[in-house]
Amino acid sequence: MKITDIDVSLSHGQLFHKQLILVYFGMVVCCLFPILTIIMIALQMEWTAEIVSTMALCNILGFAFLALLIYIKIKNDRLKNKIKLWLDDAVTLKAYSQKIDEHKLGIQPKATKIQVTFTFDNNHYKRQSTYKVFGGYEGCVGCFNKYADKEVDILYSPKYDEVMILKD
């Protein structure tokens, strides 16, 4: 089994694969603002107060967004390293995923908490989603919506007691 076959982890939420292209693209765009500022300085443009304040604001927001994108990339890389450990003893199983809680906060999309029930070595297991996003409820995340109340293929790591749901 490969990391790219995994969609979500009950304890860590969504794993990004193709979405990283957008992260890299965003990083490039964020780096364009300082380059544009340097070009404008090199061309010895006439600087008005409006241009200075606009360029300063664009550079500050660009660096802040770049820091956020770098955080997302590092977090995803750390999760991939954990998953590599989990894959060493992971077993592919059929499981039933049941919705046990659902919340909708304001304009945000609904977030679902699921419980995965499966059998391994003649023992029945029930594992709940525990990942929590900022400002949300524990275990309630939008990435679990599509897995609620249906049969799913999972990878279970007995050594680390981790459940990973495979892509459809």
mmCIF file of C-alpha atoms in Angstrom, residues 10-165:
data_model
loop_
_atom_site.group_PDB
_atom_site.id
_atom_site.type_symbol
_atom_site.label_atom_id
_atom_site.label_comp_id
_atom_site.label_asym_id
_atom_site.label_seq_id
_atom_site.Cartn_x
_atom_site.Cartn_y
_atom_site.Cartn_z
ATOM 1 C CA LEU A 10 -9.078 9.312 12.067
ATOM 2 C CA SER A 11 -6.538 11.003 14.331
ATOM 3 C CA HIS A 12 -5.016 13.505 11.868
ATOM 4 C CA GLY A 13 -7.712 14.282 9.303
ATOM 5 C CA GLN A 14 -7.181 14.916 5.606
ATOM 6 C CA LEU A 15 -3.907 14.019 3.926
ATOM 7 C CA PHE A 16 -3.068 16.347 1.025
ATOM 8 C CA HIS A 17 -1.729 14.947 -2.242
ATOM 9 C CA LYS A 18 -2.851 16.831 -5.355
ATOM 10 C CA GLN A 19 -3.739 19.923 -3.301
ATOM 11 C CA LEU A 20 -0.025 20.531 -2.712
ATOM 12 C CA ILE A 21 0.194 21.881 -6.267
ATOM 13 C CA LEU A 22 -1.967 24.797 -5.099
ATOM 14 C CA VAL A 23 0.290 25.263 -2.069
ATOM 15 C CA TYR A 24 3.373 25.478 -4.295
ATOM 16 C CA PHE A 25 1.593 27.837 -6.693
ATOM 17 C CA GLY A 26 0.580 30.041 -3.753
ATOM 18 C CA MET A 27 4.186 30.120 -2.546
ATOM 19 C CA VAL A 28 5.353 31.333 -5.949
ATOM 20 C CA VAL A 29 2.681 34.048 -6.048
ATOM 21 C CA CYS A 30 3.619 35.208 -2.537
ATOM 22 C CA CYS A 31 7.238 35.587 -3.635
ATOM 23 C CA LEU A 32 6.244 37.813 -6.561
ATOM 24 C CA PHE A 33 5.366 40.801 -4.345
ATOM 25 C CA PRO A 34 8.888 41.331 -2.963
ATOM 26 C CA ILE A 35 10.351 40.768 -6.437
ATOM 27 C CA LEU A 36 7.977 43.375 -7.873
ATOM 28 C CA THR A 37 9.026 45.802 -5.143
ATOM 29 C CA ILE A 38 12.717 45.266 -5.936
ATOM 30 C CA ILE A 39 12.060 45.802 -9.654
ATOM 31 C CA MET A 40 10.224 49.026 -8.897
ATOM 32 C CA ILE A 41 13.145 50.233 -6.759
ATOM 33 C CA ALA A 42 15.657 49.278 -9.476
ATOM 34 C CA LEU A 43 13.671 51.190 -12.081
ATOM 35 C CA GLN A 44 13.788 54.225 -9.780
ATOM 36 C CA MET A 45 10.073 54.817 -9.962
ATOM 37 C CA GLU A 46 8.627 57.848 -8.314
ATOM 38 C CA TRP A 47 7.230 56.686 -4.992
ATOM 39 C CA THR A 48 4.077 58.285 -3.658
ATOM 40 C CA ALA A 49 2.602 57.602 -0.239
ATOM 41 C CA GLU A 50 -0.137 55.469 -1.801
ATOM 42 C CA ILE A 51 2.323 53.283 -3.707
ATOM 43 C CA VAL A 52 4.553 52.842 -0.655
ATOM 44 C CA SER A 53 1.660 51.875 1.607
ATOM 45 C CA THR A 54 0.140 49.546 -1.007
ATOM 46 C CA MET A 55 3.434 47.775 -1.693
ATOM 47 C CA ALA A 56 4.181 47.474 2.029
ATOM 48 C CA LEU A 57 0.738 45.997 2.687
ATOM 49 C CA CYS A 58 1.075 43.574 -0.249
ATOM 50 C CA ASN A 59 4.508 42.453 0.964
ATOM 51 C CA ILE A 60 3.322 41.954 4.560
ATOM 52 C CA LEU A 61 0.224 40.009 3.497
ATOM 53 C CA GLY A 62 2.291 38.013 1.004
ATOM 54 C CA PHE A 63 4.795 36.996 3.689
ATOM 55 C CA ALA A 64 1.985 36.131 6.126
ATOM 56 C CA PHE A 65 0.258 33.944 3.537
ATOM 57 C CA LEU A 66 3.612 32.381 2.605
ATOM 58 C CA ALA A 67 4.172 31.486 6.272
ATOM 59 C CA LEU A 68 0.727 29.828 6.365
ATOM 60 C CA LEU A 69 1.475 27.810 3.215
ATOM 61 C CA ILE A 70 4.845 26.704 4.594
ATOM 62 C CA TYR A 71 3.101 25.605 7.809
ATOM 63 C CA ILE A 72 0.609 23.527 5.789
ATOM 64 C CA LYS A 73 3.432 21.908 3.803
ATOM 65 C CA ILE A 74 5.473 21.058 6.919
ATOM 66 C CA LYS A 75 2.410 19.675 8.720
ATOM 67 C CA ASN A 76 1.544 17.476 5.742
ATOM 68 C CA ASP A 77 5.152 16.206 5.483
ATOM 69 C CA ARG A 78 5.181 15.282 9.180
ATOM 70 C CA LEU A 79 1.914 13.405 8.770
ATOM 71 C CA LYS A 80 3.339 11.509 5.789
ATOM 72 C CA ASN A 81 6.339 10.478 7.915
ATOM 73 C CA LYS A 82 3.987 9.153 10.618
ATOM 74 C CA ILE A 83 1.947 7.277 8.037
ATOM 75 C CA LYS A 84 5.109 5.609 6.687
ATOM 76 C CA LEU A 85 5.607 4.151 10.167
ATOM 77 C CA TRP A 86 1.981 3.060 10.375
ATOM 78 C CA LEU A 87 2.188 1.314 6.988
ATOM 79 C CA ASP A 88 4.878 -1.084 8.247
ATOM 80 C CA ASP A 89 2.330 -3.267 10.040
ATOM 81 C CA ALA A 90 -0.910 -1.985 8.494
ATOM 82 C CA VAL A 91 -3.593 -4.451 7.468
ATOM 83 C CA THR A 92 -6.272 -3.776 4.850
ATOM 84 C CA LEU A 93 -9.762 -4.392 6.227
ATOM 85 C CA LYS A 94 -13.408 -3.752 5.437
ATOM 86 C CA ALA A 95 -15.158 -1.553 7.974
ATOM 87 C CA TYR A 96 -18.407 0.274 8.554
ATOM 88 C CA SER A 97 -18.233 4.003 9.165
ATOM 89 C CA GLN A 98 -21.129 5.496 11.122
ATOM 90 C CA LYS A 99 -21.924 9.160 11.705
ATOM 91 C CA ILE A 100 -22.105 9.796 15.449
ATOM 92 C CA ASP A 101 -22.119 13.606 15.526
ATOM 93 C CA GLU A 102 -22.530 16.544 13.171
ATOM 94 C CA HIS A 103 -22.080 20.289 13.585
ATOM 95 C CA LYS A 104 -22.464 23.340 11.407
ATOM 96 C CA LEU A 105 -20.922 26.570 12.610
ATOM 97 C CA GLY A 106 -22.159 29.720 10.881
ATOM 98 C CA ILE A 107 -21.186 29.820 7.224
ATOM 99 C CA GLN A 108 -18.784 26.883 7.494
ATOM 100 C CA PRO A 109 -19.746 23.593 5.850
ATOM 101 C CA LYS A 110 -21.027 20.814 8.062
ATOM 102 C CA ALA A 111 -18.485 18.779 9.987
ATOM 103 C CA THR A 112 -19.023 15.129 10.839
ATOM 104 C CA LYS A 113 -17.640 12.866 13.542
ATOM 105 C CA ILE A 114 -17.491 9.212 12.557
ATOM 106 C CA GLN A 115 -17.010 5.887 14.287
ATOM 107 C CA VAL A 116 -15.360 3.076 12.344
ATOM 108 C CA THR A 117 -16.268 -0.481 13.329
ATOM 109 C CA PHE A 118 -14.167 -3.411 12.118
ATOM 110 C CA THR A 119 -12.938 -6.877 13.056
ATOM 111 C CA PHE A 120 -9.263 -7.803 13.306
ATOM 112 C CA ASP A 121 -7.928 -11.126 14.642
ATOM 113 C CA ASN A 122 -11.432 -12.106 15.801
ATOM 114 C CA ASN A 123 -11.664 -8.952 17.931
ATOM 115 C CA HIS A 124 -14.222 -6.222 17.269
ATOM 116 C CA TYR A 125 -12.913 -2.661 17.301
ATOM 117 C CA LYS A 126 -14.626 0.718 17.365
ATOM 118 C CA ARG A 127 -12.498 3.788 16.685
ATOM 119 C CA GLN A 128 -13.791 7.348 16.552
ATOM 120 C CA SER A 129 -12.396 10.306 14.684
ATOM 121 C CA THR A 130 -10.450 12.507 17.092
ATOM 122 C CA TYR A 131 -8.941 15.183 14.840
ATOM 123 C CA LYS A 132 -9.912 18.727 15.835
ATOM 124 C CA VAL A 133 -9.648 21.861 13.755
ATOM 125 C CA PHE A 134 -9.308 25.337 15.218
ATOM 126 C CA GLY A 135 -12.677 26.482 16.555
ATOM 127 C CA GLY A 136 -14.387 23.152 15.886
ATOM 128 C CA TYR A 137 -15.531 20.194 17.920
ATOM 129 C CA GLU A 138 -13.269 17.222 18.584
ATOM 130 C CA GLY A 139 -13.560 14.658 15.818
ATOM 131 C CA CYS A 140 -15.893 16.801 13.715
ATOM 132 C CA VAL A 141 -14.213 17.637 10.418
ATOM 133 C CA GLY A 142 -15.580 18.127 6.930
ATOM 134 C CA CYS A 143 -13.275 15.508 5.409
ATOM 135 C CA PHE A 144 -15.260 12.778 7.196
ATOM 136 C CA ASN A 145 -18.604 13.779 5.594
ATOM 137 C CA LYS A 146 -18.231 11.515 2.570
ATOM 138 C CA TYR A 147 -17.434 8.464 4.715
ATOM 139 C CA ALA A 148 -20.435 8.690 7.042
ATOM 140 C CA ASP A 149 -22.849 5.748 7.160
ATOM 141 C CA LYS A 150 -21.211 3.519 4.586
ATOM 142 C CA GLU A 151 -18.839 0.623 4.120
ATOM 143 C CA VAL A 152 -15.205 1.722 3.687
ATOM 144 C CA ASP A 153 -11.819 0.158 3.082
ATOM 145 C CA ILE A 154 -9.352 0.953 5.856
ATOM 146 C CA LEU A 155 -5.784 0.329 6.839
ATOM 147 C CA TYR A 156 -5.390 -0.550 10.495
ATOM 148 C CA SER A 157 -2.018 -0.432 12.247
ATOM 149 C CA PRO A 158 -2.231 -2.628 15.376
ATOM 150 C CA LYS A 159 1.141 -1.431 16.659
ATOM 151 C CA TYR A 160 0.131 2.253 16.616
ATOM 152 C CA ASP A 161 -3.649 1.685 16.891
ATOM 153 C CA GLU A 162 -4.253 3.965 13.915
ATOM 154 C CA VAL A 163 -7.067 3.800 11.383
ATOM 155 C CA MET A 164 -6.616 5.250 7.901
ATOM 156 C CA ILE A 165 -9.432 5.344 5.372
#
